[in-house]
XYZ file of C-alpha atoms in Angstrom:
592
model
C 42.161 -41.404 96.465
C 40.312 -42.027 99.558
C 40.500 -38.755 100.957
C 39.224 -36.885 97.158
C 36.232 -39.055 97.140
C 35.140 -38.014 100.715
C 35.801 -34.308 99.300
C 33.460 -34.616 96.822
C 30.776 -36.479 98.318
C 30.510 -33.270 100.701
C 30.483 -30.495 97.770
C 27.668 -32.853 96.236
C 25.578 -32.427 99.554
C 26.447 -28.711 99.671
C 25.146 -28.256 96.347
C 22.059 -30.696 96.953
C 20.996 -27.847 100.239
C 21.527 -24.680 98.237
C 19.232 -26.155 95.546
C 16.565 -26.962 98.322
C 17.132 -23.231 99.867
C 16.326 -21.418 96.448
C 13.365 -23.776 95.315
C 11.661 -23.123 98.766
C 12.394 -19.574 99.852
C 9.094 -19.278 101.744
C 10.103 -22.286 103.921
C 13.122 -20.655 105.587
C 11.964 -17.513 106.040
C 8.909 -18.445 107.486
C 10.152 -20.582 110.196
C 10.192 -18.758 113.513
C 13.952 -20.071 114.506
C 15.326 -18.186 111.176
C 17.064 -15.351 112.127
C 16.246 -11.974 110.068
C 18.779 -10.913 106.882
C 21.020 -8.276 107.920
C 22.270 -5.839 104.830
C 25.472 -4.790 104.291
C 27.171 -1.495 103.459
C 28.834 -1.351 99.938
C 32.344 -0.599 99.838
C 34.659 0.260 97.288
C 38.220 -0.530 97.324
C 39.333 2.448 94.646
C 40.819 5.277 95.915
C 39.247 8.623 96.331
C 39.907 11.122 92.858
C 39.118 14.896 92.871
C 37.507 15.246 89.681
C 37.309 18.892 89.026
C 39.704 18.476 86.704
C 38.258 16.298 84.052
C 34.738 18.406 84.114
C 36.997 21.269 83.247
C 38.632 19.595 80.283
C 35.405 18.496 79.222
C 33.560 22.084 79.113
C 36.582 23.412 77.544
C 36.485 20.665 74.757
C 32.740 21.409 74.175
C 33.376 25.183 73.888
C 36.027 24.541 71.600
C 33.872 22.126 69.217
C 31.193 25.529 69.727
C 33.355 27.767 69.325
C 34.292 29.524 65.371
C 37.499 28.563 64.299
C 40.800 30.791 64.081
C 41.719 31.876 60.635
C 45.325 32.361 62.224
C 45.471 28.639 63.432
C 47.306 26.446 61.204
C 46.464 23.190 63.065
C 42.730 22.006 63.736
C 42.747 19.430 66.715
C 39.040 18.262 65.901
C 36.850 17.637 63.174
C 35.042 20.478 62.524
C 31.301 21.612 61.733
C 30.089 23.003 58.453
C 28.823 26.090 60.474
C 32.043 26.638 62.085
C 33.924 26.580 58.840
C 31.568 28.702 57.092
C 31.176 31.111 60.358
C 32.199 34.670 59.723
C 35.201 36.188 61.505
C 34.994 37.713 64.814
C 36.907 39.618 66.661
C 40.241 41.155 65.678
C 40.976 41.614 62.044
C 43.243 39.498 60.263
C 46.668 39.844 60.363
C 47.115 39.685 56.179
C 43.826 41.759 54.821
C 43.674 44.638 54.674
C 39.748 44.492 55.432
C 40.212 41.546 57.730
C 39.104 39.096 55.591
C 40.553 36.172 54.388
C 41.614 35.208 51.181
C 39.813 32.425 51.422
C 36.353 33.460 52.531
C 37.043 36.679 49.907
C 34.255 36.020 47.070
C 34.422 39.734 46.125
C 36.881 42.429 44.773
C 35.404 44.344 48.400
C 35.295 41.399 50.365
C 32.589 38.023 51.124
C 29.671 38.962 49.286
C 26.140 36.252 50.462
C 23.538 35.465 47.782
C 20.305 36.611 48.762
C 16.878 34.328 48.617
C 15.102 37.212 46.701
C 14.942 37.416 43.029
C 16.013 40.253 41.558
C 13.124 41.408 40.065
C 11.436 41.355 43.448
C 14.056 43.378 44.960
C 13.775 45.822 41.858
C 10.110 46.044 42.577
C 10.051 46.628 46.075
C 12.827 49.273 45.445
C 11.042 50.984 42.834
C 7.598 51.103 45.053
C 9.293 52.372 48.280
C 11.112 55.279 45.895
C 7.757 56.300 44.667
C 5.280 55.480 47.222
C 7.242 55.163 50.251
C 6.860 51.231 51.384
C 7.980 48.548 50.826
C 7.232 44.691 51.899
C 9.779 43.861 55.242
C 12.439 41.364 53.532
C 13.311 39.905 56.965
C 9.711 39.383 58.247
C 8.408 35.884 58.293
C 4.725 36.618 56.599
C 4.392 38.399 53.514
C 1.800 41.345 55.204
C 4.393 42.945 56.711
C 5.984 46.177 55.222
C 8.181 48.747 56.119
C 7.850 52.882 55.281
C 4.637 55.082 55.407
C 1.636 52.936 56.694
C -0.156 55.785 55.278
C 0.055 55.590 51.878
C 0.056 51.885 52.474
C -3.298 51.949 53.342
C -4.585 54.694 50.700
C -2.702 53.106 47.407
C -3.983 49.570 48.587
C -0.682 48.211 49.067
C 0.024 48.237 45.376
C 3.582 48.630 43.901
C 4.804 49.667 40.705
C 4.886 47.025 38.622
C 0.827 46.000 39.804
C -0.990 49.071 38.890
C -4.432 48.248 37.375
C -4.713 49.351 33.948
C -7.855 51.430 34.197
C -5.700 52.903 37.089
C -3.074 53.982 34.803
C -5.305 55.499 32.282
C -6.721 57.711 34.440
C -3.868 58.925 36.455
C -2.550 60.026 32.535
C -5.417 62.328 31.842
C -5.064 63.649 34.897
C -1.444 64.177 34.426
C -2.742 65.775 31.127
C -5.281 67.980 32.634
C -2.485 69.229 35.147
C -0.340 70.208 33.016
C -2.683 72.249 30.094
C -3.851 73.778 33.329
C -0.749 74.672 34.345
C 0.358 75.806 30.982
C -2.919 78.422 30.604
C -2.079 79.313 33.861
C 1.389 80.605 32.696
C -0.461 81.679 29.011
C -2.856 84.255 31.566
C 0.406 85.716 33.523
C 2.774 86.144 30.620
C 3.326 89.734 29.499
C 2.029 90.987 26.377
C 5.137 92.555 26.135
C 6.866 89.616 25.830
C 4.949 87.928 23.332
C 5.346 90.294 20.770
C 9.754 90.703 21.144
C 11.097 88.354 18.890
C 13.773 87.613 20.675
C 12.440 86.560 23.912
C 11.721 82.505 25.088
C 7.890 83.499 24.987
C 7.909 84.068 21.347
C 9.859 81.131 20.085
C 7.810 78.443 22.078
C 4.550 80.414 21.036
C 5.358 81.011 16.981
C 7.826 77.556 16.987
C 7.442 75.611 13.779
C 8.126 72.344 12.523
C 11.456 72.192 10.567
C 9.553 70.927 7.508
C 6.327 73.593 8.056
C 5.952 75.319 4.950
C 7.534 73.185 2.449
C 4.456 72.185 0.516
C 3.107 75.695 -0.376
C 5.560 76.955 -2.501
C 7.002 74.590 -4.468
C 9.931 75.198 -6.869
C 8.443 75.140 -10.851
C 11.726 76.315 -12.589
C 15.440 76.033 -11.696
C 17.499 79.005 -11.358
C 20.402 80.458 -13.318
C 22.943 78.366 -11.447
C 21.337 74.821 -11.035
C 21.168 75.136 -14.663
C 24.742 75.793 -15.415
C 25.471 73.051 -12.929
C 23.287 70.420 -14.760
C 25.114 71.413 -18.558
C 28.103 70.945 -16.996
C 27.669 67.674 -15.822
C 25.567 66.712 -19.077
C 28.836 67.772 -20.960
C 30.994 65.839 -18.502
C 28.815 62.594 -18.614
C 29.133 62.764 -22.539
C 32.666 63.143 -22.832
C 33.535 60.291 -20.494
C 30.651 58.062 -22.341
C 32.738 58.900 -25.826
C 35.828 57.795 -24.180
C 34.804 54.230 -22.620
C 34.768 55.600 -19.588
C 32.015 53.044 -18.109
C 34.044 50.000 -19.832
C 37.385 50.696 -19.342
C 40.414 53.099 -18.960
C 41.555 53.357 -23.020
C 45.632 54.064 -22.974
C 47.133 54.618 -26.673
C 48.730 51.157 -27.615
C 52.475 51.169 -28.293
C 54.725 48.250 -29.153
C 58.625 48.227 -28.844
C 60.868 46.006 -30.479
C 63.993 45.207 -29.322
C 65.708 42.641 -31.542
C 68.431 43.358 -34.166
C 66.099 43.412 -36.954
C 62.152 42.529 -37.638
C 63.238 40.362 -40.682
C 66.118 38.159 -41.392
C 68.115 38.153 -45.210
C 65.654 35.667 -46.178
C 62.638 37.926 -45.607
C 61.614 35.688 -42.561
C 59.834 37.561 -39.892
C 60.964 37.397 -36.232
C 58.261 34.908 -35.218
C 58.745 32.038 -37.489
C 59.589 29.047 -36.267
C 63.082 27.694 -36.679
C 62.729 25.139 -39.381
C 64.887 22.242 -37.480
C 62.890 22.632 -34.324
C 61.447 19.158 -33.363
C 60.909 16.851 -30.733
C 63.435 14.467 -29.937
C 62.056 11.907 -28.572
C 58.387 11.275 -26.749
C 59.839 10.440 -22.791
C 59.755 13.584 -20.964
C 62.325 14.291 -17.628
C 62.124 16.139 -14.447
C 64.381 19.309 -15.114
C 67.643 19.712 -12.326
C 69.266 23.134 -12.659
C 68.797 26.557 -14.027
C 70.112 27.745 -17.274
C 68.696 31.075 -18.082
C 66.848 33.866 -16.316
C 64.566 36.804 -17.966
C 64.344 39.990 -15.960
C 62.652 42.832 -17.336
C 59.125 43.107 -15.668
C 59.132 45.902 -12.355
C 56.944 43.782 -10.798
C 55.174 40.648 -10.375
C 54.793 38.267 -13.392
C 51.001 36.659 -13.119
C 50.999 34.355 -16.403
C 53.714 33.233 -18.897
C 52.652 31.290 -22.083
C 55.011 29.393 -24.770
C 54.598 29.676 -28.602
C 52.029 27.163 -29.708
C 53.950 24.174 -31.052
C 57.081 24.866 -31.105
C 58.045 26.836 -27.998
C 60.558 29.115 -29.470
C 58.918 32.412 -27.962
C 57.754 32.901 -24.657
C 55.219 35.551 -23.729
C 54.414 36.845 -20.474
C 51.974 38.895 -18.557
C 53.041 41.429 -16.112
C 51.668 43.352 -13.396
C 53.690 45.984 -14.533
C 50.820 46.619 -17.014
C 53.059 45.154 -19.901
C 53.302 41.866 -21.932
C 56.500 41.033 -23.448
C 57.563 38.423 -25.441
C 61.007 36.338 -25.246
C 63.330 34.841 -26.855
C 64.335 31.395 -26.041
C 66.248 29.190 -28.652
C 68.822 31.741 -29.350
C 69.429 35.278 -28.110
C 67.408 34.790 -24.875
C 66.450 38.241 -24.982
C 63.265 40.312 -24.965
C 62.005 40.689 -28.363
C 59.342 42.748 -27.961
C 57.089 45.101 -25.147
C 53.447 45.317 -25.788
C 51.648 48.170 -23.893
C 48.290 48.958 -24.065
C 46.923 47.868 -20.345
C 46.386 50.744 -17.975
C 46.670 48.250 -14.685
C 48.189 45.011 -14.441
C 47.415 41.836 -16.649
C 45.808 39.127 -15.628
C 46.067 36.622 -18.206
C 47.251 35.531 -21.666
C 46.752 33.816 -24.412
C 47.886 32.629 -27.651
C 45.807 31.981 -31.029
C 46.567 28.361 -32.479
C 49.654 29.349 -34.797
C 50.520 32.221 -32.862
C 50.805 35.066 -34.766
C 47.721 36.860 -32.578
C 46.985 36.662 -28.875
C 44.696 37.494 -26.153
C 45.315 39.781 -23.021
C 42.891 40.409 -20.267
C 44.011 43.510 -17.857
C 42.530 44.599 -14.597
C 41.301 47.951 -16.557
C 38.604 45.978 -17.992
C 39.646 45.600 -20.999
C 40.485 42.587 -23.182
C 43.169 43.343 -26.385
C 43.548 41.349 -29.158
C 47.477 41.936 -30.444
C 49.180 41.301 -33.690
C 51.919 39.359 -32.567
C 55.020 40.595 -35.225
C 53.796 43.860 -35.466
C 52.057 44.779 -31.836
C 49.681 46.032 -33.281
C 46.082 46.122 -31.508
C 43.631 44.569 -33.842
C 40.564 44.504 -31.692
C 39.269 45.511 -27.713
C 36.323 44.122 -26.139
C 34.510 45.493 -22.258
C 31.677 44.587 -20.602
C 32.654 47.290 -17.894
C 33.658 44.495 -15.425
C 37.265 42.979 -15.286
C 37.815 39.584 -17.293
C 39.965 37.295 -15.178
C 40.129 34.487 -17.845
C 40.238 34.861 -22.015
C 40.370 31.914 -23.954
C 39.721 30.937 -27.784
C 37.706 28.222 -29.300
C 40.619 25.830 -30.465
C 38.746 24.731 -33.101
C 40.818 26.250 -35.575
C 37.507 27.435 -38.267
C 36.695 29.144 -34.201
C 39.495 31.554 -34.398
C 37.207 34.438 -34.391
C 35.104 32.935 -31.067
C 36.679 34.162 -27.694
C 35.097 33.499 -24.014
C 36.157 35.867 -21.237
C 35.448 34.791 -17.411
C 34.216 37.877 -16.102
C 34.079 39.238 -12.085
C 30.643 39.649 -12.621
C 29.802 35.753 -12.676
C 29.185 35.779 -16.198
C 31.181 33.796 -19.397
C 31.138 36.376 -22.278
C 31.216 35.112 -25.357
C 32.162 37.513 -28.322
C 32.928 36.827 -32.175
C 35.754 39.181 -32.798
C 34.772 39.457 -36.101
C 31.891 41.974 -36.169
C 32.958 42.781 -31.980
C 29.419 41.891 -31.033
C 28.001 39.798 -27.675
C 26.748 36.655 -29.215
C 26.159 34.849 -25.942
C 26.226 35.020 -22.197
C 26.666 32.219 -20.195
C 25.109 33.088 -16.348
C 24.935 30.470 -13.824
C 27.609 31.121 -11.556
C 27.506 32.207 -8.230
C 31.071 33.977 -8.001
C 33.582 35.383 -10.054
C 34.382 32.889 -12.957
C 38.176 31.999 -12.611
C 38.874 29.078 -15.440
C 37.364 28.070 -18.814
C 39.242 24.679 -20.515
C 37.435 23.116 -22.947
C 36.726 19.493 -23.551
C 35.423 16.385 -25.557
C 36.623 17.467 -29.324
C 35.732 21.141 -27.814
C 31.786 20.568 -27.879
C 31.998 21.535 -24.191
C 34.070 23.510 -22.118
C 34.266 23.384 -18.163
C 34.199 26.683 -15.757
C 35.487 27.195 -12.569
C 34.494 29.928 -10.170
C 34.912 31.431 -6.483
C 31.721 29.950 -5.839
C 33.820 26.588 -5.241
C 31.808 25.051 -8.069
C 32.338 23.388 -11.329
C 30.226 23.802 -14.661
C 30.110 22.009 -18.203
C 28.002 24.111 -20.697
C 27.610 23.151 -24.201
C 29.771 25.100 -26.645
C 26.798 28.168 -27.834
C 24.056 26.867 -24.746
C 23.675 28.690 -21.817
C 22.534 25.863 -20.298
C 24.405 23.969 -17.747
C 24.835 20.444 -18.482
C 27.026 18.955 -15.427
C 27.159 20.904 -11.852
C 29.330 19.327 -9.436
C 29.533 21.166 -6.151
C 30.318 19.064 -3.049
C 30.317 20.449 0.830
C 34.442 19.341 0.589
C 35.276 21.256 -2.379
C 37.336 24.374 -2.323
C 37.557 26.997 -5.108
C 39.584 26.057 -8.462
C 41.692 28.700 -9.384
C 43.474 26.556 -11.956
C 42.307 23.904 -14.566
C 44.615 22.185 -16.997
C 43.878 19.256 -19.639
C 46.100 16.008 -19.329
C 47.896 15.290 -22.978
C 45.218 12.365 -23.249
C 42.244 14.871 -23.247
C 40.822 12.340 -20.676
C 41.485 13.882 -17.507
C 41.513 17.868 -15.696
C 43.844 18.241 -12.871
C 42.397 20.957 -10.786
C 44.376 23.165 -8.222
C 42.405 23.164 -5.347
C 42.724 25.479 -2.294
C 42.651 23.676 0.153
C 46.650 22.565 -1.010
C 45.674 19.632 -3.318
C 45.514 18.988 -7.514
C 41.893 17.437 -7.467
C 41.682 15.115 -11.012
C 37.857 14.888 -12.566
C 37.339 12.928 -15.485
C 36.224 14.118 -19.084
C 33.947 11.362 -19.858
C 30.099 11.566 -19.245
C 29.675 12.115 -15.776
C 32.951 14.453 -15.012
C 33.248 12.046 -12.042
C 36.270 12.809 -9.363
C 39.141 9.925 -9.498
C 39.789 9.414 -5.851
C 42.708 7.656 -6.497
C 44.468 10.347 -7.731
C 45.552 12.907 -5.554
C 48.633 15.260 -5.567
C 49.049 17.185 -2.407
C 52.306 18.385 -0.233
C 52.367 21.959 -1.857
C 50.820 25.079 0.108
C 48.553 27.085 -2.808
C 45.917 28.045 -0.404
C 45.063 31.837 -1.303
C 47.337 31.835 -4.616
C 46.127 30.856 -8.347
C 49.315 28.879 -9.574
C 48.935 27.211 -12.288
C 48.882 23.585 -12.614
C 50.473 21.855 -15.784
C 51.672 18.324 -17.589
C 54.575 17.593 -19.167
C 53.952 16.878 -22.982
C 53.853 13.265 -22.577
C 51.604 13.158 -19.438
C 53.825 11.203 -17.130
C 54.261 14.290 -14.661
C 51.848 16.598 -13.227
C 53.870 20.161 -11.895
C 52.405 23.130 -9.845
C 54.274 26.072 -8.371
C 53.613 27.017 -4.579
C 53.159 30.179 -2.338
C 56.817 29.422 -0.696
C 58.260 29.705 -4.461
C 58.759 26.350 -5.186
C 57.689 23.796 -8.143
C 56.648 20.688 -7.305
C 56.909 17.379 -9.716
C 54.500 14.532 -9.401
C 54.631 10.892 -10.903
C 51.016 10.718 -12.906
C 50.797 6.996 -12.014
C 52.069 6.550 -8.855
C 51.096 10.740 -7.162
C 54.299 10.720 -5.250
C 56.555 13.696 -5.136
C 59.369 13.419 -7.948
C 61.109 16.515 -7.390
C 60.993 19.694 -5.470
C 63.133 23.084 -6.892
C 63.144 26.057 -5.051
C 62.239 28.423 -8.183
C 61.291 32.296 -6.974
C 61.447 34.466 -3.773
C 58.026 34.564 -2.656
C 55.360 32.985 -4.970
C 55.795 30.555 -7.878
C 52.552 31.582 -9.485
C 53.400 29.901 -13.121
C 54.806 27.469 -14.793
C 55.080 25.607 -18.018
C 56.654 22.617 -19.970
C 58.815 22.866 -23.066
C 56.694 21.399 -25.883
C 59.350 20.300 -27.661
C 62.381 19.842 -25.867
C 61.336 17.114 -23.247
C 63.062 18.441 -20.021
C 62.859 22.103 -19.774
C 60.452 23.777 -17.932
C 59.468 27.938 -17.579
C 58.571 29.385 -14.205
C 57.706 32.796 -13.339
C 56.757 34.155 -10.069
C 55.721 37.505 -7.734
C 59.360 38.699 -7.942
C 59.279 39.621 -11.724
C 61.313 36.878 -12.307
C 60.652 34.141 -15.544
C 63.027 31.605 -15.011
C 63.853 28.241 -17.598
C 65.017 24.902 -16.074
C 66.862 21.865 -18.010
């Protein structure tokens, strides 16, 4: 312990003279027995290194980060610049282009095209001027004053270019032009040979005696016609007549025939064909969905467009062919065709039947609506506007036998009284061809439906609409039917739904009721109830007839009914479950 404490009373003494030394500096030095400070060469204990070697490495590291980068190289040992990426290639061409450019920098069907700073009009300018005047303004020079070409004209146009010529400028350098060239042209007048001027066939004589293609026409105008302009203008007088006397403007006019077909046109009792069975009646008032197929009528060539089922009783079935012929079937007995009614020139469009039935309606493509005895096929009556009636209907009222409305393709709802055959009233507010006519409230009114994708309620006799309802949703109506109620319309709608409106007042849409799942869109199929209005039925384009529950709108039942479109169909009136469908395959088929 002894000998630590005499250590460190001699460090404090050491410390307490170095403290003295560096607060009086002057004091030391300044004493004359001080002996001078002596400096000492530095010396390094590292060993010597040659380094050549790492100044190398260094420059060659700094020309590489300089240096563009090899397309070839598939490894980059640096970060590099955005000028040595975007640097073009140097040097040897690349090993897979053709031109020696690589895909990658390839902007071009020819190679790497760069985008200019000069507009294009500019550059159109400046080509333009140097084409005509020879200069142009120097692209690469720094200061607009600068041009390239002949300084000469440069200096005598005033630097102008094409597209900065002053107006007054213009004008005068065209009558000049014009001066130059009548000069020019009396020039050539003064050496062309008289010779020449007076031969017909030489270039000198055409250009000098040349005359407008209508020179001339006003001085001798033609006061009588000759021999043959007249014959031609009797002939076609004649022609014009004829074709007048024969309908020609309202319709092709075929001679009506009829063919029966059954045993005999009266029965021992003196009963014609067309009477009712007297036992015929309905069985009950509940209706069901039909299962299977129990008879099939083929005798139309081709499509059938509209079949229709004896009023009240259903014992006869008529349909309309595009075969140009209606026929009429038998259903409770024979099942045969009873009768062929032809009178149509092209096919029929649609049907219809007077309220007992012994007359109907037919409307044809050949413009011409026939009014048909049904027993005897005879033609009572035909009616033409001249444009093609794609709906005929009568007033049900039955003291309105005589009234019949025809939908026409020219927009219009022609009302006739078949009576005296005379237009009593034209209903015109469509916008399209009119496709439907039902009628409604005690038959006061009657709705129309039309490619115009509208709905109309006239008055019965007043061209006046009364309800329009036309929505941005709605799709053309092709088919309207009245529920057994007389409360509601079910509507086929194209866009592949049965749209229900109500008959009331306002014709308002039920949005609750909906019946969708069938595909119509393009095709008119008819839409239809069963007699009791518990069902609502439709054909389809894929040949099918659909069955809907009127309360609930689900799908009852689906049957596969035609080859190609089920464009018809309707329900038994008496007998509860048997349904008629026709279709595009001249097929009319009856389901139980």
């Amino acid at each position: 312990m002894d000998l630590l404490q005499t250590y460190k009373d001699q460090n404090d003494e050491d410390i307490g003279e170095l403290e003295d030394q560096t607060q009086n500096p002057i004091s030391t030095t300044s004493s004359p027995e001080a002996s001078p400070p002596r400096l000492l060469p530095a010396k390094s204990a590292a060993p010597k290194v040659d380094d050549t070697m790492l100044a190398l490495t260094v420059a060659q590291a700094h020309q590489a980060h300089s240096r563009p980068i090899d397309p070839v190289q598939h490894v980059v040992a640096f970060n590099p610049t955005y000028d040595q990426l975007w640097a073009p290639i140097v040097g040897p061409a690349h090993p897979y282009a053709k031109d020696g450019i690589a895909q990658g920098m390839r902007n071009h069907k020819l190679g790497f095209v760069e985008d200019a700073s000069i507009e294009s009009f500019v550059f159109d300018e400046q080509y333009n001027t140097f084409h005509k005047y020879g200069y142009a303004a120097d692209p690469s020079a720094s200061a607009g004053n600068n041009y390239v070409g002949d300084l000469d004209a440069l200096q005598k146009n005033d630097a102008i270019s094409v597209y900065n010529i002053p107006q007054h400028e213009q004008k005068k350098r065209k009558i000049e032009k014009k001066e130059t060239e009548k000069e020019e042209g009396n020039d050539q007048e003064e050496n062309v040979d008289k010779i020449e001027l007076q031969n017909p066939s030489t270039d000198t004589w055409l250009m000098k005696n040349r005359k407008s293609p209508w020179a001339g026409k006003k001085e001798g105008l033609q006061s009588e016609l000759t021999e043959e302009q007249k014959k031609y203008a009797e002939e076609y007088a004649k022609k014009k007549g004829e074709e007048r006397e024969r309908g020609g403007e309202k319709g092709e006019i075929l001679p009506d025939k009829s063919t029966f077909h059954g045993k005999e046109e009266r029965d021992y009792q003196g009963r014609s064909w067309i009477a009712p069975p007297k036992d015929a009646k309905a069985n009950n008032d509940h209706c069901y969905i039909p299962k299977r197929l129990v008879h099939t009528w083929s005798g139309h060539t081709k499509g059938v467009s509209a079949i229709r089922f004896f009023p009240k009783h259903g014992h006869l079935l008529l349909s309309a062919g595009m075969d140009t012929k209606v026929k009429i079937w038998d259903v409770f007995n024979s099942g045969k065709c009873m009768r062929t009614y032809m009178g149509h020139s092209k096919a029929v469009r649609d049907i219809w039947f007077c309220n007992d039935g012994t007359k109907f309606l037919t409307a044809g493509y050949d413009k011409n609506i026939k009014y048909w005895d049904t027993e005897t096929g005879q033609v009572i009556s035909t009616f033409s506007t001249g444009k093609i009636p794609y709906v005929v209907r009568l007033n049900p009222d039955d003291d309105k036998q005589n009234i019949l409305l025809a939908g026409m393709s020219d927009k219009k709802i022609v009302q006739w009284d078949m009576n005296t055959g005379q237009i009593t009233q034209e209903y015109d507010q469509h916008l399209g061809a009119v496709n439907t006519i039902t009628f409604v409230d005690n038959n006061r009114r009657f709705v129309t439906s039309s490619d115009d994708k509208s709905l109309r309620v006239w008055e019965f006799g007043i061209p006046v609409v009364i309800k329009y309802i036309s929505e941005p949703h709605m799709h053309s109506m092709p088919s309207i039917s009245l529920h057994p109620s007389t409360n509601y319309l079910a509507a086929q709608s194209l866009d592949n739904q049965i749209l229900i409106y109500s008959t009331r007042e306002r014709f308002q849409l039920n949005k609750k009721k909906r019946f969708a799942g069938h595909i119509v869109a393009g095709y008119a199929c008819q839409v239809n109830f069963s007699p009791d209005g518990r069902f609502v039925m439709s054909g389809d384009g894929e040949g099918k007839c659909w069955f809907w529950d009127w309360k609930t709108c689900r799908v009852f039942r689906t049957l596969k009914c035609h080859e190609g479109v089920c464009i018809g169909c309707e329900w038994h009136p008496l007998e509860q479950s048997k349904v008629a469908t026709c279709g595009w395959d001249g097929l009319i088929k009856y389901w139980d």
